[in-house]
Amino acid sequence: VHIQPRSVAFAEMASDKATASLAKRARFSIEPDVEVEVEDEVFKVHSYVLMSQSSVFHQMLTGGMREAASGRISLAGKSKDEFKEFLRHLQCPGSGDPPEIAPDVAKWLVRWADEYNVPWLKTRCEETLVKNFRNADHWDNLELATKLHLEKLRRRSLCHISCEVFPHRHRLLEILEQKDFDDSDTEGNNDGGAAPAGEDGEVGGDAPEEDVAAEGGEEDEEAHPHVVFKALILPQLYEAVFLEEQEIGEGALSVEELWPIVVRALELADGWRDLEEANRAARRAAVLEKEVLKSIPLNIVLFQNRKVFFVVPFF
């Protein structure tokens, strides 16, 4: 007769109990069957709510992780108030209207949706941020969108920055690091964050994005060098110094493409010292005056018998 050591027997019993406990929680439970610990508070939650909405929670509660055996999830470093709001969205009934998302809430809620892979919630947060762009900090939104792969928000932020480059002049070089727009991302860009569960139930499966980029290496850099800067910012710089838009070649931004801007900036800053340049500036001002006068409704009584004066620099 073979007698197992006591330690082995106890280990098998503990394993059997954990399996039985998990099976008991997983089947036909009308009561909350999972505890989520956030800060100093424990929330009793239905596991189905978490698993059906988040592949990350699904993996925690169905894989070989300790959460599956204990029925308790600890979210270290998280805010309980933020978790309550996150849970409120996960619990919203499929047939009802989802809760409204305020812009200030969307900025942190989108991080939860990304970390725990809730694509539909991530999309809703992005839409809220895109709609409420007028009083937003476009650089904050750009940083958030770049980090979380929110292509619609990234596009909107870059376009607004490029519409008025002067207030953003000290940070324009950061746009050199921005990759080209990916139209495919605008339709289904919110699969990012934690990767969805694969066929074997494990989160992820594909190579991490950083590894893919590393494999591409120089090829990626050659594929999209400074495309966004050249498309959005460079034409605005030409216009700001009264230059006609130059023909912009392919490839990385070159000194030749920037040099006309440098020369014109020097002319604007110090050109009044040169008589020939001052005359050119005067001619430019005269052309500008004619264009402005074309748009002024001189047939209105307010403007009749009045001369419009323009103060022209360099005079």
mmCIF file of N, CA, C and O in Angstrom, residues 111-203:
data_model
loop_
_atom_site.group_PDB
_atom_site.id
_atom_site.type_symbol
_atom_site.label_atom_id
_atom_site.label_comp_id
_atom_site.label_asym_id
_atom_site.label_seq_id
_atom_site.Cartn_x
_atom_site.Cartn_y
_atom_site.Cartn_z
ATOM 1 N N ARG A 111 -7.904 56.058 -19.333
ATOM 2 C CA ARG A 111 -6.741 55.276 -18.888
ATOM 3 C C ARG A 111 -7.186 53.946 -18.275
ATOM 4 O O ARG A 111 -6.538 52.917 -18.491
ATOM 5 N N TRP A 112 -8.275 53.965 -17.513
ATOM 6 C CA TRP A 112 -8.816 52.710 -16.976
ATOM 7 C C TRP A 112 -9.264 51.805 -18.121
ATOM 8 O O TRP A 112 -8.982 50.593 -18.126
ATOM 9 N N ALA A 113 -9.976 52.381 -19.073
ATOM 10 C CA ALA A 113 -10.469 51.587 -20.197
ATOM 11 C C ALA A 113 -9.327 50.987 -20.997
ATOM 12 O O ALA A 113 -9.423 49.856 -21.496
ATOM 13 N N ASP A 114 -8.232 51.721 -21.109
ATOM 14 C CA ASP A 114 -7.072 51.214 -21.831
ATOM 15 C C ASP A 114 -6.371 50.115 -21.030
ATOM 16 O O ASP A 114 -6.041 49.064 -21.576
ATOM 17 N N GLU A 115 -6.154 50.348 -19.747
ATOM 18 C CA GLU A 115 -5.415 49.390 -18.922
ATOM 19 C C GLU A 115 -6.153 48.059 -18.789
ATOM 20 O O GLU A 115 -5.526 46.992 -18.802
ATOM 21 N N TYR A 116 -7.483 48.118 -18.666
ATOM 22 C CA TYR A 116 -8.259 46.889 -18.465
ATOM 23 C C TYR A 116 -8.965 46.437 -19.742
ATOM 24 O O TYR A 116 -9.819 45.561 -19.697
ATOM 25 N N ASN A 117 -8.593 47.051 -20.855
ATOM 26 C CA ASN A 117 -9.069 46.653 -22.180
ATOM 27 C C ASN A 117 -10.593 46.593 -22.266
ATOM 28 O O ASN A 117 -11.187 45.532 -22.393
ATOM 29 N N VAL A 118 -11.194 47.785 -22.203
ATOM 30 C CA VAL A 118 -12.640 47.923 -22.408
ATOM 31 C C VAL A 118 -12.798 48.832 -23.632
ATOM 32 O O VAL A 118 -12.948 50.047 -23.502
ATOM 33 N N PRO A 119 -12.738 48.268 -24.837
ATOM 34 C CA PRO A 119 -12.666 49.091 -26.057
ATOM 35 C C PRO A 119 -13.821 50.060 -26.229
ATOM 36 O O PRO A 119 -13.606 51.213 -26.628
ATOM 37 N N TRP A 120 -15.045 49.621 -25.955
ATOM 38 C CA TRP A 120 -16.187 50.520 -26.183
ATOM 39 C C TRP A 120 -16.138 51.724 -25.251
ATOM 40 O O TRP A 120 -16.514 52.835 -25.631
ATOM 41 N N LEU A 121 -15.679 51.537 -24.018
ATOM 42 C CA LEU A 121 -15.572 52.651 -23.081
ATOM 43 C C LEU A 121 -14.431 53.580 -23.495
ATOM 44 O O LEU A 121 -14.533 54.804 -23.366
ATOM 45 N N LYS A 122 -13.364 53.025 -24.001
ATOM 46 C CA LYS A 122 -12.249 53.838 -24.485
ATOM 47 C C LYS A 122 -12.699 54.711 -25.654
ATOM 48 O O LYS A 122 -12.341 55.896 -25.744
ATOM 49 N N THR A 123 -13.504 54.149 -26.529
ATOM 50 C CA THR A 123 -14.024 54.904 -27.666
ATOM 51 C C THR A 123 -14.917 56.046 -27.201
ATOM 52 O O THR A 123 -14.824 57.174 -27.702
ATOM 53 N N ARG A 124 -15.786 55.778 -26.233
ATOM 54 C CA ARG A 124 -16.684 56.816 -25.720
ATOM 55 C C ARG A 124 -15.903 57.951 -25.063
ATOM 56 O O ARG A 124 -16.242 59.119 -25.216
ATOM 57 N N CYS A 125 -14.867 57.609 -24.322
ATOM 58 C CA CYS A 125 -14.040 58.640 -23.694
ATOM 59 C C CYS A 125 -13.347 59.498 -24.749
ATOM 60 O O CYS A 125 -13.291 60.734 -24.630
ATOM 61 N N GLU A 126 -12.831 58.854 -25.781
ATOM 62 C CA GLU A 126 -12.158 59.609 -26.843
ATOM 63 C C GLU A 126 -13.139 60.542 -27.537
ATOM 64 O O GLU A 126 -12.822 61.707 -27.822
ATOM 65 N N GLU A 127 -14.350 60.062 -27.821
ATOM 66 C CA GLU A 127 -15.348 60.904 -28.479
ATOM 67 C C GLU A 127 -15.692 62.117 -27.626
ATOM 68 O O GLU A 127 -15.892 63.225 -28.139
ATOM 69 N N THR A 128 -15.763 61.917 -26.312
ATOM 70 C CA THR A 128 -16.031 63.042 -25.409
ATOM 71 C C THR A 128 -14.923 64.080 -25.484
ATOM 72 O O THR A 128 -15.174 65.285 -25.554
ATOM 73 N N LEU A 129 -13.675 63.625 -25.500
ATOM 74 C CA LEU A 129 -12.543 64.552 -25.558
ATOM 75 C C LEU A 129 -12.479 65.272 -26.902
ATOM 76 O O LEU A 129 -12.127 66.448 -26.968
ATOM 77 N N VAL A 130 -12.833 64.579 -27.975
ATOM 78 C CA VAL A 130 -12.821 65.205 -29.300
ATOM 79 C C VAL A 130 -13.905 66.276 -29.398
ATOM 80 O O VAL A 130 -13.689 67.364 -29.954
ATOM 81 N N LYS A 131 -15.079 66.000 -28.830
ATOM 82 C CA LYS A 131 -16.181 66.955 -28.903
ATOM 83 C C LYS A 131 -15.926 68.192 -28.043
ATOM 84 O O LYS A 131 -16.414 69.276 -28.350
ATOM 85 N N ASN A 132 -15.189 68.034 -26.970
ATOM 86 C CA ASN A 132 -14.966 69.134 -26.034
ATOM 87 C C ASN A 132 -13.529 69.638 -26.135
ATOM 88 O O ASN A 132 -12.769 69.637 -25.166
ATOM 89 N N PHE A 133 -13.160 70.071 -27.345
ATOM 90 C CA PHE A 133 -11.774 70.446 -27.602
ATOM 91 C C PHE A 133 -11.526 71.939 -27.439
ATOM 92 O O PHE A 133 -10.380 72.358 -27.330
ATOM 93 N N ARG A 134 -12.561 72.762 -27.393
ATOM 94 C CA ARG A 134 -12.365 74.209 -27.494
ATOM 95 C C ARG A 134 -11.551 74.763 -26.328
ATOM 96 O O ARG A 134 -10.674 75.594 -26.512
ATOM 97 N N ASN A 135 -11.872 74.362 -25.124
ATOM 98 C CA ASN A 135 -11.152 74.873 -23.957
ATOM 99 C C ASN A 135 -10.106 73.883 -23.449
ATOM 100 O O ASN A 135 -9.625 74.006 -22.321
ATOM 101 N N ALA A 136 -9.775 72.914 -24.261
ATOM 102 C CA ALA A 136 -8.836 71.872 -23.834
ATOM 103 C C ALA A 136 -7.397 72.316 -24.038
ATOM 104 O O ALA A 136 -7.104 73.220 -24.834
ATOM 105 N N ASP A 137 -6.508 71.683 -23.307
ATOM 106 C CA ASP A 137 -5.076 71.853 -23.535
ATOM 107 C C ASP A 137 -4.686 70.870 -24.637
ATOM 108 O O ASP A 137 -4.642 69.656 -24.411
ATOM 109 N N HIS A 138 -4.431 71.386 -25.826
ATOM 110 C CA HIS A 138 -4.205 70.508 -26.975
ATOM 111 C C HIS A 138 -2.931 69.683 -26.824
ATOM 112 O O HIS A 138 -2.833 68.567 -27.345
ATOM 113 N N TRP A 139 -1.938 70.210 -26.125
ATOM 114 C CA TRP A 139 -0.703 69.442 -25.930
ATOM 115 C C TRP A 139 -0.930 68.294 -24.954
ATOM 116 O O TRP A 139 -0.385 67.204 -25.156
ATOM 117 N N ASP A 140 -1.735 68.524 -23.921
ATOM 118 C CA ASP A 140 -2.078 67.427 -23.004
ATOM 119 C C ASP A 140 -2.846 66.341 -23.747
ATOM 120 O O ASP A 140 -2.593 65.145 -23.582
ATOM 121 N N ASN A 141 -3.803 66.777 -24.562
ATOM 122 C CA ASN A 141 -4.581 65.806 -25.334
ATOM 123 C C ASN A 141 -3.704 65.048 -26.322
ATOM 124 O O ASN A 141 -3.885 63.850 -26.535
ATOM 125 N N LEU A 142 -2.746 65.758 -26.924
ATOM 126 C CA LEU A 142 -1.851 65.108 -27.881
ATOM 127 C C LEU A 142 -0.998 64.056 -27.193
ATOM 128 O O LEU A 142 -0.796 62.953 -27.719
ATOM 129 N N GLU A 143 -0.489 64.382 -26.022
ATOM 130 C CA GLU A 143 0.327 63.427 -25.265
ATOM 131 C C GLU A 143 -0.490 62.203 -24.874
ATOM 132 O O GLU A 143 -0.032 61.063 -25.005
ATOM 133 N N LEU A 144 -1.718 62.440 -24.411
ATOM 134 C CA LEU A 144 -2.601 61.337 -24.025
ATOM 135 C C LEU A 144 -2.951 60.474 -25.228
ATOM 136 O O LEU A 144 -2.895 59.237 -25.169
ATOM 137 N N ALA A 145 -3.292 61.124 -26.340
ATOM 138 C CA ALA A 145 -3.686 60.390 -27.540
ATOM 139 C C ALA A 145 -2.542 59.573 -28.107
ATOM 140 O O ALA A 145 -2.731 58.451 -28.577
ATOM 141 N N THR A 146 -1.332 60.126 -28.074
ATOM 142 C CA THR A 146 -0.172 59.402 -28.587
ATOM 143 C C THR A 146 0.121 58.185 -27.729
ATOM 144 O O THR A 146 0.430 57.104 -28.249
ATOM 145 N N LYS A 147 0.021 58.338 -26.423
ATOM 146 C CA LYS A 147 0.328 57.243 -25.506
ATOM 147 C C LYS A 147 -0.697 56.118 -25.575
ATOM 148 O O LYS A 147 -0.340 54.934 -25.566
ATOM 149 N N LEU A 148 -1.978 56.462 -25.716
ATOM 150 C CA LEU A 148 -3.044 55.461 -25.664
ATOM 151 C C LEU A 148 -3.586 55.101 -27.045
ATOM 152 O O LEU A 148 -4.584 54.401 -27.146
ATOM 153 N N HIS A 149 -2.939 55.602 -28.094
ATOM 154 C CA HIS A 149 -3.347 55.272 -29.475
ATOM 155 C C HIS A 149 -4.780 55.724 -29.768
ATOM 156 O O HIS A 149 -5.590 54.966 -30.301
ATOM 157 N N LEU A 150 -5.079 56.970 -29.432
ATOM 158 C CA LEU A 150 -6.383 57.574 -29.719
ATOM 159 C C LEU A 150 -6.220 58.417 -30.980
ATOM 160 O O LEU A 150 -5.897 59.600 -30.915
ATOM 161 N N GLU A 151 -6.426 57.814 -32.130
ATOM 162 C CA GLU A 151 -6.046 58.456 -33.386
ATOM 163 C C GLU A 151 -6.920 59.658 -33.711
ATOM 164 O O GLU A 151 -6.451 60.662 -34.235
ATOM 165 N N LYS A 152 -8.212 59.586 -33.402
ATOM 166 C CA LYS A 152 -9.083 60.733 -33.685
ATOM 167 C C LYS A 152 -8.679 61.941 -32.847
ATOM 168 O O LYS A 152 -8.631 63.067 -33.348
ATOM 169 N N LEU A 153 -8.403 61.711 -31.587
ATOM 170 C CA LEU A 153 -7.998 62.811 -30.707
ATOM 171 C C LEU A 153 -6.622 63.347 -31.104
ATOM 172 O O LEU A 153 -6.385 64.551 -31.062
ATOM 173 N N ARG A 154 -5.728 62.471 -31.510
ATOM 174 C CA ARG A 154 -4.400 62.916 -31.950
ATOM 175 C C ARG A 154 -4.516 63.797 -33.184
ATOM 176 O O ARG A 154 -3.881 64.855 -33.288
ATOM 177 N N ARG A 155 -5.319 63.373 -34.131
ATOM 178 C CA ARG A 155 -5.504 64.155 -35.361
ATOM 179 C C ARG A 155 -6.098 65.525 -35.046
ATOM 180 O O ARG A 155 -5.642 66.556 -35.546
ATOM 181 N N ARG A 156 -7.133 65.545 -34.189
ATOM 182 C CA ARG A 156 -7.789 66.798 -33.848
ATOM 183 C C ARG A 156 -6.819 67.747 -33.132
ATOM 184 O O ARG A 156 -6.767 68.946 -33.402
ATOM 185 N N SER A 157 -6.034 67.215 -32.213
ATOM 186 C CA SER A 157 -5.093 68.041 -31.451
ATOM 187 C C SER A 157 -4.035 68.647 -32.363
ATOM 188 O O SER A 157 -3.713 69.843 -32.269
ATOM 189 N N LEU A 158 -3.481 67.839 -33.264
ATOM 190 C CA LEU A 158 -2.454 68.331 -34.177
ATOM 191 C C LEU A 158 -3.010 69.391 -35.124
ATOM 192 O O LEU A 158 -2.341 70.389 -35.423
ATOM 193 N N CYS A 159 -4.228 69.198 -35.586
ATOM 194 C CA CYS A 159 -4.827 70.171 -36.498
ATOM 195 C C CYS A 159 -5.041 71.513 -35.810
ATOM 196 O O CYS A 159 -4.812 72.572 -36.402
ATOM 197 N N HIS A 160 -5.455 71.487 -34.557
ATOM 198 C CA HIS A 160 -5.677 72.742 -33.846
ATOM 199 C C HIS A 160 -4.369 73.442 -33.528
ATOM 200 O O HIS A 160 -4.292 74.672 -33.579
ATOM 201 N N ILE A 161 -3.353 72.690 -33.212
ATOM 202 C CA ILE A 161 -2.041 73.298 -32.976
ATOM 203 C C ILE A 161 -1.527 73.955 -34.255
ATOM 204 O O ILE A 161 -0.968 75.051 -34.244
ATOM 205 N N SER A 162 -1.728 73.295 -35.384
ATOM 206 C CA SER A 162 -1.206 73.810 -36.655
ATOM 207 C C SER A 162 -1.989 75.017 -37.164
ATOM 208 O O SER A 162 -1.476 75.779 -37.989
ATOM 209 N N CYS A 163 -3.224 75.198 -36.683
ATOM 210 C CA CYS A 163 -4.025 76.331 -37.161
ATOM 211 C C CYS A 163 -3.472 77.666 -36.674
ATOM 212 O O CYS A 163 -3.692 78.701 -37.306
ATOM 213 N N GLU A 164 -2.780 77.658 -35.548
ATOM 214 C CA GLU A 164 -2.209 78.894 -35.011
ATOM 215 C C GLU A 164 -0.876 78.542 -34.362
ATOM 216 O O GLU A 164 -0.813 78.210 -33.173
ATOM 217 N N VAL A 165 0.171 78.602 -35.148
ATOM 218 C CA VAL A 165 1.456 78.073 -34.689
ATOM 219 C C VAL A 165 2.173 78.998 -33.709
ATOM 220 O O VAL A 165 2.966 78.532 -32.893
ATOM 221 N N PHE A 166 1.901 80.305 -33.777
ATOM 222 C CA PHE A 166 2.693 81.230 -32.949
ATOM 223 C C PHE A 166 2.590 80.930 -31.447
ATOM 224 O O PHE A 166 3.625 80.883 -30.762
ATOM 225 N N PRO A 167 1.403 80.723 -30.878
ATOM 226 C CA PRO A 167 1.340 80.433 -29.441
ATOM 227 C C PRO A 167 2.060 79.148 -29.058
ATOM 228 O O PRO A 167 2.418 78.960 -27.892
ATOM 229 N N HIS A 168 2.259 78.272 -30.036
ATOM 230 C CA HIS A 168 2.881 76.969 -29.758
ATOM 231 C C HIS A 168 4.324 76.904 -30.263
ATOM 232 O O HIS A 168 4.902 75.814 -30.345
ATOM 233 N N ARG A 169 4.909 78.050 -30.593
ATOM 234 C CA ARG A 169 6.209 78.067 -31.269
ATOM 235 C C ARG A 169 7.302 77.360 -30.478
ATOM 236 O O ARG A 169 8.223 76.790 -31.069
ATOM 237 N N HIS A 170 7.227 77.388 -29.161
ATOM 238 C CA HIS A 170 8.301 76.796 -28.352
ATOM 239 C C HIS A 170 8.233 75.265 -28.319
ATOM 240 O O HIS A 170 9.188 74.623 -27.872
ATOM 241 N N ARG A 171 7.121 74.688 -28.788
ATOM 242 C CA ARG A 171 6.984 73.238 -28.710
ATOM 243 C C ARG A 171 6.795 72.577 -30.070
ATOM 244 O O ARG A 171 6.559 71.377 -30.145
ATOM 245 N N LEU A 172 6.907 73.355 -31.133
ATOM 246 C CA LEU A 172 6.624 72.803 -32.463
ATOM 247 C C LEU A 172 7.548 71.647 -32.834
ATOM 248 O O LEU A 172 7.148 70.738 -33.570
ATOM 249 N N LEU A 173 8.783 71.678 -32.348
ATOM 250 C CA LEU A 173 9.723 70.611 -32.694
ATOM 251 C C LEU A 173 9.246 69.252 -32.198
ATOM 252 O O LEU A 173 9.637 68.221 -32.736
ATOM 253 N N GLU A 174 8.396 69.232 -31.168
ATOM 254 C CA GLU A 174 7.878 67.957 -30.668
ATOM 255 C C GLU A 174 7.055 67.234 -31.726
ATOM 256 O O GLU A 174 6.936 66.009 -31.712
ATOM 257 N N ILE A 175 6.490 67.991 -32.640
ATOM 258 C CA ILE A 175 5.652 67.382 -33.677
ATOM 259 C C ILE A 175 6.488 66.592 -34.670
ATOM 260 O O ILE A 175 5.973 65.730 -35.389
ATOM 261 N N LEU A 176 7.795 66.858 -34.710
ATOM 262 C CA LEU A 176 8.662 66.055 -35.575
ATOM 263 C C LEU A 176 8.606 64.575 -35.207
ATOM 264 O O LEU A 176 8.848 63.706 -36.053
ATOM 265 N N GLU A 177 8.292 64.275 -33.951
ATOM 266 C CA GLU A 177 8.254 62.884 -33.494
ATOM 267 C C GLU A 177 6.928 62.188 -33.806
ATOM 268 O O GLU A 177 6.797 60.999 -33.587
ATOM 269 N N GLN A 178 5.962 62.949 -34.289
ATOM 270 C CA GLN A 178 4.648 62.363 -34.543
ATOM 271 C C GLN A 178 4.650 61.559 -35.844
ATOM 272 O O GLN A 178 5.115 62.040 -36.880
ATOM 273 N N LYS A 179 4.122 60.359 -35.776
ATOM 274 C CA LYS A 179 4.031 59.526 -36.974
ATOM 275 C C LYS A 179 2.892 60.009 -37.863
ATOM 276 O O LYS A 179 2.045 60.807 -37.450
ATOM 277 N N ASP A 180 2.855 59.506 -39.068
ATOM 278 C CA ASP A 180 1.809 59.860 -40.016
ATOM 279 C C ASP A 180 0.470 59.353 -39.507
ATOM 280 O O ASP A 180 0.394 58.409 -38.712
ATOM 281 N N PHE A 181 -0.612 59.962 -39.990
ATOM 282 C CA PHE A 181 -1.942 59.526 -39.594
ATOM 283 C C PHE A 181 -2.240 58.159 -40.193
ATOM 284 O O PHE A 181 -1.909 57.884 -41.347
ATOM 285 N N ASP A 182 -2.877 57.333 -39.387
ATOM 286 C CA ASP A 182 -3.275 56.001 -39.838
ATOM 287 C C ASP A 182 -4.783 55.981 -39.936
ATOM 288 O O ASP A 182 -5.493 55.966 -38.942
ATOM 289 N N ASP A 183 -5.289 56.018 -41.179
ATOM 290 C CA ASP A 183 -6.737 56.072 -41.372
ATOM 291 C C ASP A 183 -7.441 54.849 -40.811
ATOM 292 O O ASP A 183 -8.585 54.918 -40.381
ATOM 293 N N SER A 184 -6.763 53.710 -40.814
ATOM 294 C CA SER A 184 -7.391 52.505 -40.279
ATOM 295 C C SER A 184 -7.605 52.626 -38.782
ATOM 296 O O SER A 184 -8.537 52.069 -38.219
ATOM 297 N N ASP A 185 -6.735 53.414 -38.102
ATOM 298 C CA ASP A 185 -6.865 53.588 -36.660
ATOM 299 C C ASP A 185 -8.082 54.404 -36.297
ATOM 300 O O ASP A 185 -8.634 54.258 -35.221
ATOM 301 N N THR A 186 -8.523 55.299 -37.183
ATOM 302 C CA THR A 186 -9.646 56.155 -36.836
ATOM 303 C C THR A 186 -10.934 55.378 -36.746
ATOM 304 O O THR A 186 -11.881 55.798 -36.116
ATOM 305 N N GLU A 187 -10.999 54.210 -37.387
ATOM 306 C CA GLU A 187 -12.217 53.416 -37.336
ATOM 307 C C GLU A 187 -12.211 52.452 -36.178
ATOM 308 O O GLU A 187 -13.204 52.261 -35.501
ATOM 309 N N GLY A 188 -11.082 51.818 -35.914
ATOM 310 C CA GLY A 188 -11.053 50.838 -34.843
ATOM 311 C C GLY A 188 -9.818 50.972 -34.010
ATOM 312 O O GLY A 188 -9.139 50.001 -33.740
ATOM 313 N N ASN A 189 -9.525 52.224 -33.604
ATOM 314 C CA ASN A 189 -8.250 52.462 -32.962
ATOM 315 C C ASN A 189 -8.244 52.101 -31.500
ATOM 316 O O ASN A 189 -7.216 52.142 -30.869
ATOM 317 N N ASN A 190 -9.366 51.751 -30.932
ATOM 318 C CA ASN A 190 -9.406 51.593 -29.497
ATOM 319 C C ASN A 190 -9.361 50.149 -29.065
ATOM 320 O O ASN A 190 -9.946 49.744 -28.068
ATOM 321 N N ASP A 191 -8.711 49.329 -29.845
ATOM 322 C CA ASP A 191 -8.441 47.982 -29.395
ATOM 323 C C ASP A 191 -7.162 47.948 -28.598
ATOM 324 O O ASP A 191 -6.713 46.899 -28.183
ATOM 325 N N GLY A 192 -6.552 49.127 -28.447
ATOM 326 C CA GLY A 192 -5.258 49.231 -27.784
ATOM 327 C C GLY A 192 -5.340 48.969 -26.317
ATOM 328 O O GLY A 192 -6.281 48.433 -25.789
ATOM 329 N N GLY A 193 -4.311 49.411 -25.600
ATOM 330 C CA GLY A 193 -4.261 49.138 -24.181
ATOM 331 C C GLY A 193 -3.882 47.709 -23.964
ATOM 332 O O GLY A 193 -3.044 47.147 -24.653
ATOM 333 N N ALA A 194 -4.527 47.065 -22.985
ATOM 334 C CA ALA A 194 -4.257 45.660 -22.763
ATOM 335 C C ALA A 194 -4.813 44.878 -23.932
ATOM 336 O O ALA A 194 -5.925 45.117 -24.377
ATOM 337 N N ALA A 195 -4.052 43.939 -24.445
ATOM 338 C CA ALA A 195 -4.474 43.201 -25.627
ATOM 339 C C ALA A 195 -5.618 42.275 -25.279
ATOM 340 O O ALA A 195 -5.706 41.750 -24.176
ATOM 341 N N PRO A 196 -6.582 42.048 -26.202
ATOM 342 C CA PRO A 196 -7.686 41.157 -25.927
ATOM 343 C C PRO A 196 -7.216 39.724 -25.756
ATOM 344 O O PRO A 196 -6.162 39.334 -26.230
ATOM 345 N N ALA A 197 -8.049 38.941 -25.095
ATOM 346 C CA ALA A 197 -7.678 37.562 -24.829
ATOM 347 C C ALA A 197 -7.629 36.776 -26.128
ATOM 348 O O ALA A 197 -8.483 36.926 -26.997
ATOM 349 N N GLY A 198 -6.656 35.931 -26.255
ATOM 350 C CA GLY A 198 -6.534 35.095 -27.446
ATOM 351 C C GLY A 198 -7.345 33.829 -27.309
ATOM 352 O O GLY A 198 -8.116 33.641 -26.369
ATOM 353 N N GLU A 199 -7.167 32.918 -28.254
ATOM 354 C CA GLU A 199 -7.943 31.679 -28.234
ATOM 355 C C GLU A 199 -7.629 30.834 -27.019
ATOM 356 O O GLU A 199 -8.471 30.098 -26.525
ATOM 357 N N ASP A 200 -6.398 30.925 -26.518
ATOM 358 C CA ASP A 200 -6.027 30.115 -25.366
ATOM 359 C C ASP A 200 -6.380 30.798 -24.056
ATOM 360 O O ASP A 200 -6.081 30.293 -22.983
ATOM 361 N N GLY A 201 -7.055 31.982 -24.151
ATOM 362 C CA GLY A 201 -7.484 32.667 -22.943
ATOM 363 C C GLY A 201 -6.455 33.596 -22.366
ATOM 364 O O GLY A 201 -6.734 34.324 -21.436
ATOM 365 N N GLU A 202 -5.241 33.592 -22.916
ATOM 366 C CA GLU A 202 -4.208 34.447 -22.365
ATOM 367 C C GLU A 202 -4.314 35.837 -22.958
ATOM 368 O O GLU A 202 -4.648 36.005 -24.121
ATOM 369 N N VAL A 203 -4.053 36.813 -22.096
ATOM 370 C CA VAL A 203 -4.053 38.183 -22.577
ATOM 371 C C VAL A 203 -2.847 38.392 -23.471
ATOM 372 O O VAL A 203 -1.749 37.982 -23.145
#
